[in-house]
């Protein structure tokens, strides 16, 4: 088991921002980011910074795993807009003014390219043929036979003849919308209510796909049945790249929320 605190990470980005302050009842902020992140196998997630479980192809040559970062995202646009009409304040009729004044509508629009998706080999551990009567323990280790995780456990690893993270999840877009109204009473009291819609148009946002590109079969099993064939076979997976998860911690199906607040 070899462990090393080696990190080689590069991030290049361009950020553009356009902002219009509140004027004539309208305010908006538009942000666009173009970026490219690369590293040599650092694992994303809660265990990716100090004790990741990345499985390198060759622990003596980390350059083989240098490629697109798990968190790489080339294009990302986020825009927010707020509309707070004020023409109701000029109405002379008190009833009309109460009905029209105090409304606010806002929205956040997010559109981004999909993040990278790795390709793994789904292996089945098996015992190699015995040599001179010596019993050999079951092995795994992926296509190279030497792939292990940082806790010394054999793992299937990724496909060695392809670059790391060569595919991407589908692009996605999301619109969150809020509408609210405030009422004031005797200058000391105020009541506000809001209606929120997350993922207003109920877009399908794919957050994970099937990453098993090949299955390793031992000789004599399934498609690996050639009598003279003593090596394992790599069988392509028909479900590779198919959607597996369409929700996550940040994005999911459309949700509605109603809120109220009373100030005194």
mmCIF file of C-alpha atoms in Angstrom:
data_model
loop_
_atom_site.group_PDB
_atom_site.id
_atom_site.type_symbol
_atom_site.label_atom_id
_atom_site.label_comp_id
_atom_site.label_asym_id
_atom_site.label_seq_id
_atom_site.Cartn_x
_atom_site.Cartn_y
_atom_site.Cartn_z
ATOM 1 C CA UNK A 1 0.000 0.000 0.000
ATOM 2 C CA UNK A 2 1.472 3.337 -1.072
ATOM 3 C CA UNK A 3 0.094 6.614 0.219
ATOM 4 C CA UNK A 4 1.414 10.031 -0.673
ATOM 5 C CA UNK A 5 0.176 13.559 -0.097
ATOM 6 C CA UNK A 6 0.709 14.564 -3.713
ATOM 7 C CA UNK A 7 -1.618 17.027 -5.360
ATOM 8 C CA UNK A 8 -1.153 18.573 -8.780
ATOM 9 C CA UNK A 9 -4.159 20.697 -9.610
ATOM 10 C CA UNK A 10 -4.701 23.460 -12.158
ATOM 11 C CA UNK A 11 -7.690 25.752 -12.489
ATOM 12 C CA UNK A 12 -8.131 28.338 -15.233
ATOM 13 C CA UNK A 13 -11.213 30.496 -15.349
ATOM 14 C CA UNK A 14 -12.802 33.560 -16.875
ATOM 15 C CA UNK A 15 -15.611 35.306 -14.975
ATOM 16 C CA UNK A 16 -17.885 37.935 -16.524
ATOM 17 C CA UNK A 17 -20.456 39.918 -14.537
ATOM 18 C CA UNK A 18 -23.114 42.373 -15.649
ATOM 19 C CA UNK A 19 -25.093 44.192 -12.963
ATOM 20 C CA UNK A 20 -27.967 46.664 -13.199
ATOM 21 C CA UNK A 21 -28.820 48.353 -9.866
ATOM 22 C CA UNK A 22 -32.439 48.895 -8.939
ATOM 23 C CA UNK A 23 -33.810 51.466 -11.368
ATOM 24 C CA UNK A 24 -37.307 51.812 -12.742
ATOM 25 C CA UNK A 25 -38.453 48.933 -10.562
ATOM 26 C CA UNK A 26 -35.974 46.460 -12.065
ATOM 27 C CA UNK A 27 -32.652 45.023 -10.881
ATOM 28 C CA UNK A 28 -30.595 42.150 -12.270
ATOM 29 C CA UNK A 29 -27.172 40.491 -11.964
ATOM 30 C CA UNK A 30 -25.777 38.195 -14.662
ATOM 31 C CA UNK A 31 -22.721 35.988 -14.109
ATOM 32 C CA UNK A 32 -20.963 33.718 -16.611
ATOM 33 C CA UNK A 33 -17.956 31.518 -15.843
ATOM 34 C CA UNK A 34 -15.771 29.635 -18.298
ATOM 35 C CA UNK A 35 -13.311 27.349 -16.567
ATOM 36 C CA UNK A 36 -11.202 24.219 -16.867
ATOM 37 C CA UNK A 37 -9.960 22.233 -13.866
ATOM 38 C CA UNK A 38 -7.377 19.447 -14.110
ATOM 39 C CA UNK A 39 -5.652 17.289 -11.518
ATOM 40 C CA UNK A 40 -3.944 13.922 -11.139
ATOM 41 C CA UNK A 41 -6.750 11.993 -9.497
ATOM 42 C CA UNK A 42 -7.911 13.935 -6.449
ATOM 43 C CA UNK A 43 -11.281 12.622 -5.344
ATOM 44 C CA UNK A 44 -14.206 14.998 -4.934
ATOM 45 C CA UNK A 45 -16.487 14.842 -1.924
ATOM 46 C CA UNK A 46 -16.075 14.877 1.850
ATOM 47 C CA UNK A 47 -13.074 12.505 1.775
ATOM 48 C CA UNK A 48 -11.386 13.974 -1.268
ATOM 49 C CA UNK A 49 -9.219 16.654 0.318
ATOM 50 C CA UNK A 50 -7.113 14.844 2.919
ATOM 51 C CA UNK A 51 -7.942 11.146 2.633
ATOM 52 C CA UNK A 52 -9.392 10.393 -0.751
ATOM 53 C CA UNK A 53 -10.152 6.953 -2.147
ATOM 54 C CA UNK A 54 -8.901 7.582 -5.658
ATOM 55 C CA UNK A 55 -7.559 4.452 -7.335
ATOM 56 C CA UNK A 56 -4.599 5.297 -9.553
ATOM 57 C CA UNK A 57 -3.615 3.091 -12.466
ATOM 58 C CA UNK A 58 0.090 3.231 -11.635
ATOM 59 C CA UNK A 59 1.159 4.402 -8.148
ATOM 60 C CA UNK A 60 4.661 4.991 -9.524
ATOM 61 C CA UNK A 61 3.478 7.233 -12.345
ATOM 62 C CA UNK A 62 0.707 9.597 -11.283
ATOM 63 C CA UNK A 63 0.882 11.406 -14.629
ATOM 64 C CA UNK A 64 -1.241 8.624 -16.109
ATOM 65 C CA UNK A 65 -4.149 9.923 -14.038
ATOM 66 C CA UNK A 66 -3.704 13.596 -14.903
ATOM 67 C CA UNK A 67 -6.888 14.779 -16.579
ATOM 68 C CA UNK A 68 -10.158 16.595 -16.103
ATOM 69 C CA UNK A 69 -11.001 17.118 -12.443
ATOM 70 C CA UNK A 70 -14.106 15.485 -10.982
ATOM 71 C CA UNK A 71 -15.374 19.028 -10.320
ATOM 72 C CA UNK A 72 -14.543 20.414 -13.771
ATOM 73 C CA UNK A 73 -17.368 22.461 -15.277
ATOM 74 C CA UNK A 74 -16.631 24.400 -18.462
ATOM 75 C CA UNK A 75 -19.646 26.694 -18.669
ATOM 76 C CA UNK A 76 -21.885 28.080 -15.936
ATOM 77 C CA UNK A 77 -24.400 30.922 -16.095
ATOM 78 C CA UNK A 78 -26.317 32.296 -13.115
ATOM 79 C CA UNK A 79 -28.663 35.234 -13.454
ATOM 80 C CA UNK A 80 -30.933 36.847 -10.897
ATOM 81 C CA UNK A 81 -33.632 39.435 -11.509
ATOM 82 C CA UNK A 82 -35.858 41.390 -9.109
ATOM 83 C CA UNK A 83 -38.968 43.313 -10.128
ATOM 84 C CA UNK A 84 -40.565 45.544 -7.501
ATOM 85 C CA UNK A 85 -43.274 47.679 -9.142
ATOM 86 C CA UNK A 86 -43.752 51.020 -7.411
ATOM 87 C CA UNK A 87 -46.558 52.579 -9.452
ATOM 88 C CA UNK A 88 -49.081 51.498 -6.814
ATOM 89 C CA UNK A 89 -47.690 54.112 -4.429
ATOM 90 C CA UNK A 90 -49.070 56.872 -6.664
ATOM 91 C CA UNK A 91 -52.647 55.611 -6.628
ATOM 92 C CA UNK A 92 -55.040 57.892 -4.777
ATOM 93 C CA UNK A 93 -57.626 55.217 -4.032
ATOM 94 C CA UNK A 94 -56.648 53.540 -0.745
ATOM 95 C CA UNK A 95 -58.210 50.187 -1.671
ATOM 96 C CA UNK A 96 -56.452 50.052 -5.048
ATOM 97 C CA UNK A 97 -53.191 51.081 -3.441
ATOM 98 C CA UNK A 98 -53.425 48.249 -0.898
ATOM 99 C CA UNK A 99 -54.124 45.707 -3.657
ATOM 100 C CA UNK A 100 -51.387 46.818 -6.044
ATOM 101 C CA UNK A 101 -48.573 48.204 -3.916
ATOM 102 C CA UNK A 102 -45.951 46.102 -2.134
ATOM 103 C CA UNK A 103 -45.581 43.197 -4.593
ATOM 104 C CA UNK A 104 -42.158 41.770 -5.488
ATOM 105 C CA UNK A 105 -41.218 39.098 -8.011
ATOM 106 C CA UNK A 106 -37.767 37.574 -8.407
ATOM 107 C CA UNK A 107 -36.109 34.675 -10.166
ATOM 108 C CA UNK A 108 -32.756 32.894 -10.333
ATOM 109 C CA UNK A 109 -31.820 31.192 -13.600
ATOM 110 C CA UNK A 110 -29.001 28.629 -13.656
ATOM 111 C CA UNK A 111 -27.639 26.941 -16.775
ATOM 112 C CA UNK A 112 -24.464 24.849 -16.812
ATOM 113 C CA UNK A 113 -22.615 22.173 -18.677
ATOM 114 C CA UNK A 114 -22.478 18.720 -17.127
ATOM 115 C CA UNK A 115 -19.575 17.695 -14.931
ATOM 116 C CA UNK A 116 -17.231 14.837 -15.887
ATOM 117 C CA UNK A 117 -18.119 11.186 -15.650
ATOM 118 C CA UNK A 118 -15.479 8.493 -15.271
ATOM 119 C CA UNK A 119 -15.512 5.047 -16.860
ATOM 120 C CA UNK A 120 -14.970 2.049 -14.568
ATOM 121 C CA UNK A 121 -14.383 -1.647 -15.040
ATOM 122 C CA UNK A 122 -16.815 -3.780 -13.099
ATOM 123 C CA UNK A 123 -14.679 -6.772 -12.170
ATOM 124 C CA UNK A 124 -15.444 -10.037 -10.474
ATOM 125 C CA UNK A 125 -12.610 -11.279 -8.281
ATOM 126 C CA UNK A 126 -11.445 -14.733 -9.265
ATOM 127 C CA UNK A 127 -8.568 -17.118 -8.581
ATOM 128 C CA UNK A 128 -5.940 -17.437 -11.329
ATOM 129 C CA UNK A 129 -4.934 -20.937 -12.416
ATOM 130 C CA UNK A 130 -2.839 -22.729 -9.809
ATOM 131 C CA UNK A 131 0.871 -22.957 -10.539
ATOM 132 C CA UNK A 132 2.686 -26.133 -9.451
ATOM 133 C CA UNK A 133 -0.110 -26.903 -7.039
ATOM 134 C CA UNK A 134 0.164 -23.543 -5.262
ATOM 135 C CA UNK A 135 -3.256 -22.112 -4.378
ATOM 136 C CA UNK A 136 -3.527 -18.481 -5.460
ATOM 137 C CA UNK A 137 -5.855 -16.153 -3.587
ATOM 138 C CA UNK A 138 -8.612 -14.324 -5.487
ATOM 139 C CA UNK A 139 -7.393 -11.108 -7.103
ATOM 140 C CA UNK A 140 -8.904 -7.981 -8.551
ATOM 141 C CA UNK A 141 -6.891 -4.864 -9.299
ATOM 142 C CA UNK A 142 -8.584 -3.836 -12.517
ATOM 143 C CA UNK A 143 -7.086 -4.217 -15.955
ATOM 144 C CA UNK A 144 -3.560 -3.588 -14.693
ATOM 145 C CA UNK A 145 -3.883 -5.989 -11.748
ATOM 146 C CA UNK A 146 -2.347 -3.352 -9.458
ATOM 147 C CA UNK A 147 -5.179 -0.920 -8.818
ATOM 148 C CA UNK A 148 -5.861 -0.466 -5.114
ATOM 149 C CA UNK A 149 -7.642 2.180 -3.087
ATOM 150 C CA UNK A 150 -5.918 4.224 -0.393
ATOM 151 C CA UNK A 151 -7.178 1.812 2.273
ATOM 152 C CA UNK A 152 -5.280 -1.038 0.550
ATOM 153 C CA UNK A 153 -8.375 -2.703 -0.878
ATOM 154 C CA UNK A 154 -8.296 -4.003 -4.462
ATOM 155 C CA UNK A 155 -10.700 -2.182 -6.754
ATOM 156 C CA UNK A 156 -11.769 -2.383 -10.370
ATOM 157 C CA UNK A 157 -10.373 1.013 -11.281
ATOM 158 C CA UNK A 158 -11.063 2.942 -14.452
ATOM 159 C CA UNK A 159 -10.529 1.949 -18.067
ATOM 160 C CA UNK A 160 -6.775 2.374 -18.689
ATOM 161 C CA UNK A 161 -6.903 2.952 -22.441
ATOM 162 C CA UNK A 162 -9.057 6.078 -22.106
ATOM 163 C CA UNK A 163 -8.174 9.421 -20.575
ATOM 164 C CA UNK A 164 -9.543 10.120 -17.109
ATOM 165 C CA UNK A 165 -13.034 11.666 -17.034
ATOM 166 C CA UNK A 166 -13.520 11.683 -20.836
ATOM 167 C CA UNK A 167 -17.336 11.949 -20.693
ATOM 168 C CA UNK A 168 -19.747 14.497 -19.268
ATOM 169 C CA UNK A 169 -23.139 14.422 -17.623
ATOM 170 C CA UNK A 170 -25.952 16.112 -19.599
ATOM 171 C CA UNK A 171 -26.188 19.902 -19.506
ATOM 172 C CA UNK A 172 -28.869 21.273 -17.231
ATOM 173 C CA UNK A 173 -30.907 24.400 -16.541
ATOM 174 C CA UNK A 174 -33.000 25.444 -13.567
ATOM 175 C CA UNK A 175 -35.341 28.342 -12.726
ATOM 176 C CA UNK A 176 -36.264 29.257 -9.140
ATOM 177 C CA UNK A 177 -39.056 31.811 -8.741
ATOM 178 C CA UNK A 178 -40.400 33.844 -5.825
ATOM 179 C CA UNK A 179 -43.392 36.159 -5.515
ATOM 180 C CA UNK A 180 -44.202 38.054 -2.340
ATOM 181 C CA UNK A 181 -46.241 40.836 -0.845
ATOM 182 C CA UNK A 182 -45.878 42.984 2.256
ATOM 183 C CA UNK A 183 -48.523 44.787 4.314
ATOM 184 C CA UNK A 184 -47.870 47.560 6.835
ATOM 185 C CA UNK A 185 -50.193 48.410 9.726
ATOM 186 C CA UNK A 186 -49.984 51.609 11.769
ATOM 187 C CA UNK A 187 -46.266 51.992 10.901
ATOM 188 C CA UNK A 188 -45.293 49.505 13.649
ATOM 189 C CA UNK A 189 -46.511 46.233 12.264
ATOM 190 C CA UNK A 190 -45.713 44.461 9.023
ATOM 191 C CA UNK A 191 -46.854 41.166 7.557
ATOM 192 C CA UNK A 192 -45.013 39.532 4.639
ATOM 193 C CA UNK A 193 -45.842 36.365 2.744
ATOM 194 C CA UNK A 194 -43.949 34.628 -0.049
ATOM 195 C CA UNK A 195 -44.533 31.834 -2.543
ATOM 196 C CA UNK A 196 -41.424 29.997 -3.794
ATOM 197 C CA UNK A 197 -41.121 27.568 -6.669
ATOM 198 C CA UNK A 198 -37.872 25.622 -6.972
ATOM 199 C CA UNK A 199 -37.203 24.145 -10.417
ATOM 200 C CA UNK A 200 -40.275 26.003 -11.662
ATOM 201 C CA UNK A 201 -40.471 24.180 -15.003
ATOM 202 C CA UNK A 202 -39.726 20.776 -13.463
ATOM 203 C CA UNK A 203 -36.639 20.167 -15.590
ATOM 204 C CA UNK A 204 -34.987 16.760 -15.351
ATOM 205 C CA UNK A 205 -31.501 17.308 -13.946
ATOM 206 C CA UNK A 206 -29.242 14.264 -14.235
ATOM 207 C CA UNK A 207 -26.737 14.129 -11.378
ATOM 208 C CA UNK A 208 -25.334 10.624 -11.944
ATOM 209 C CA UNK A 209 -25.085 7.988 -14.678
ATOM 210 C CA UNK A 210 -24.002 4.363 -14.823
ATOM 211 C CA UNK A 211 -20.194 4.503 -14.852
ATOM 212 C CA UNK A 212 -19.509 0.793 -15.463
ATOM 213 C CA UNK A 213 -18.127 0.732 -19.000
ATOM 214 C CA UNK A 214 -16.840 -2.861 -19.025
ATOM 215 C CA UNK A 215 -17.217 -6.023 -16.998
ATOM 216 C CA UNK A 216 -14.224 -8.300 -16.520
ATOM 217 C CA UNK A 217 -15.027 -11.997 -16.882
ATOM 218 C CA UNK A 218 -12.780 -14.866 -15.999
ATOM 219 C CA UNK A 219 -11.956 -17.439 -18.720
ATOM 220 C CA UNK A 220 -14.755 -19.851 -19.486
ATOM 221 C CA UNK A 221 -17.562 -17.604 -18.225
ATOM 222 C CA UNK A 222 -20.193 -15.978 -20.420
ATOM 223 C CA UNK A 223 -18.685 -14.414 -23.527
ATOM 224 C CA UNK A 224 -15.231 -15.439 -22.405
ATOM 225 C CA UNK A 225 -15.634 -19.099 -23.359
ATOM 226 C CA UNK A 226 -12.919 -19.712 -25.907
ATOM 227 C CA UNK A 227 -11.271 -23.046 -24.974
ATOM 228 C CA UNK A 228 -7.787 -21.766 -25.720
ATOM 229 C CA UNK A 229 -8.336 -18.445 -24.018
ATOM 230 C CA UNK A 230 -6.725 -18.246 -20.575
ATOM 231 C CA UNK A 231 -6.953 -14.490 -20.028
ATOM 232 C CA UNK A 232 -9.845 -12.485 -18.670
ATOM 233 C CA UNK A 233 -12.208 -10.758 -21.096
ATOM 234 C CA UNK A 234 -13.481 -7.173 -21.103
ATOM 235 C CA UNK A 235 -17.178 -7.125 -22.026
ATOM 236 C CA UNK A 236 -18.759 -3.717 -22.832
ATOM 237 C CA UNK A 237 -21.698 -2.738 -20.640
ATOM 238 C CA UNK A 238 -24.924 -2.026 -22.528
ATOM 239 C CA UNK A 239 -26.117 0.331 -19.770
ATOM 240 C CA UNK A 240 -22.991 2.490 -19.605
ATOM 241 C CA UNK A 241 -23.880 6.184 -19.523
ATOM 242 C CA UNK A 242 -27.562 5.665 -18.762
ATOM 243 C CA UNK A 243 -29.150 8.018 -16.228
ATOM 244 C CA UNK A 244 -29.242 6.653 -12.680
ATOM 245 C CA UNK A 245 -29.958 9.709 -10.491
ATOM 246 C CA UNK A 246 -32.061 12.743 -11.356
ATOM 247 C CA UNK A 247 -31.974 14.590 -8.057
ATOM 248 C CA UNK A 248 -29.444 15.696 -5.505
ATOM 249 C CA UNK A 249 -28.733 17.960 -2.566
ATOM 250 C CA UNK A 250 -29.082 21.130 -4.661
ATOM 251 C CA UNK A 251 -31.383 20.184 -7.514
ATOM 252 C CA UNK A 252 -34.446 18.003 -7.728
ATOM 253 C CA UNK A 253 -38.043 17.865 -8.896
ATOM 254 C CA UNK A 254 -40.246 20.957 -8.659
ATOM 255 C CA UNK A 255 -41.045 22.029 -5.104
ATOM 256 C CA UNK A 256 -43.423 24.713 -3.855
ATOM 257 C CA UNK A 257 -43.040 26.566 -0.587
ATOM 258 C CA UNK A 258 -45.182 29.150 1.210
ATOM 259 C CA UNK A 259 -43.784 31.385 3.901
ATOM 260 C CA UNK A 260 -45.048 34.148 6.192
ATOM 261 C CA UNK A 261 -43.449 36.603 8.605
ATOM 262 C CA UNK A 262 -44.943 39.091 11.059
ATOM 263 C CA UNK A 263 -42.859 42.000 12.399
ATOM 264 C CA UNK A 264 -43.875 44.021 15.427
#
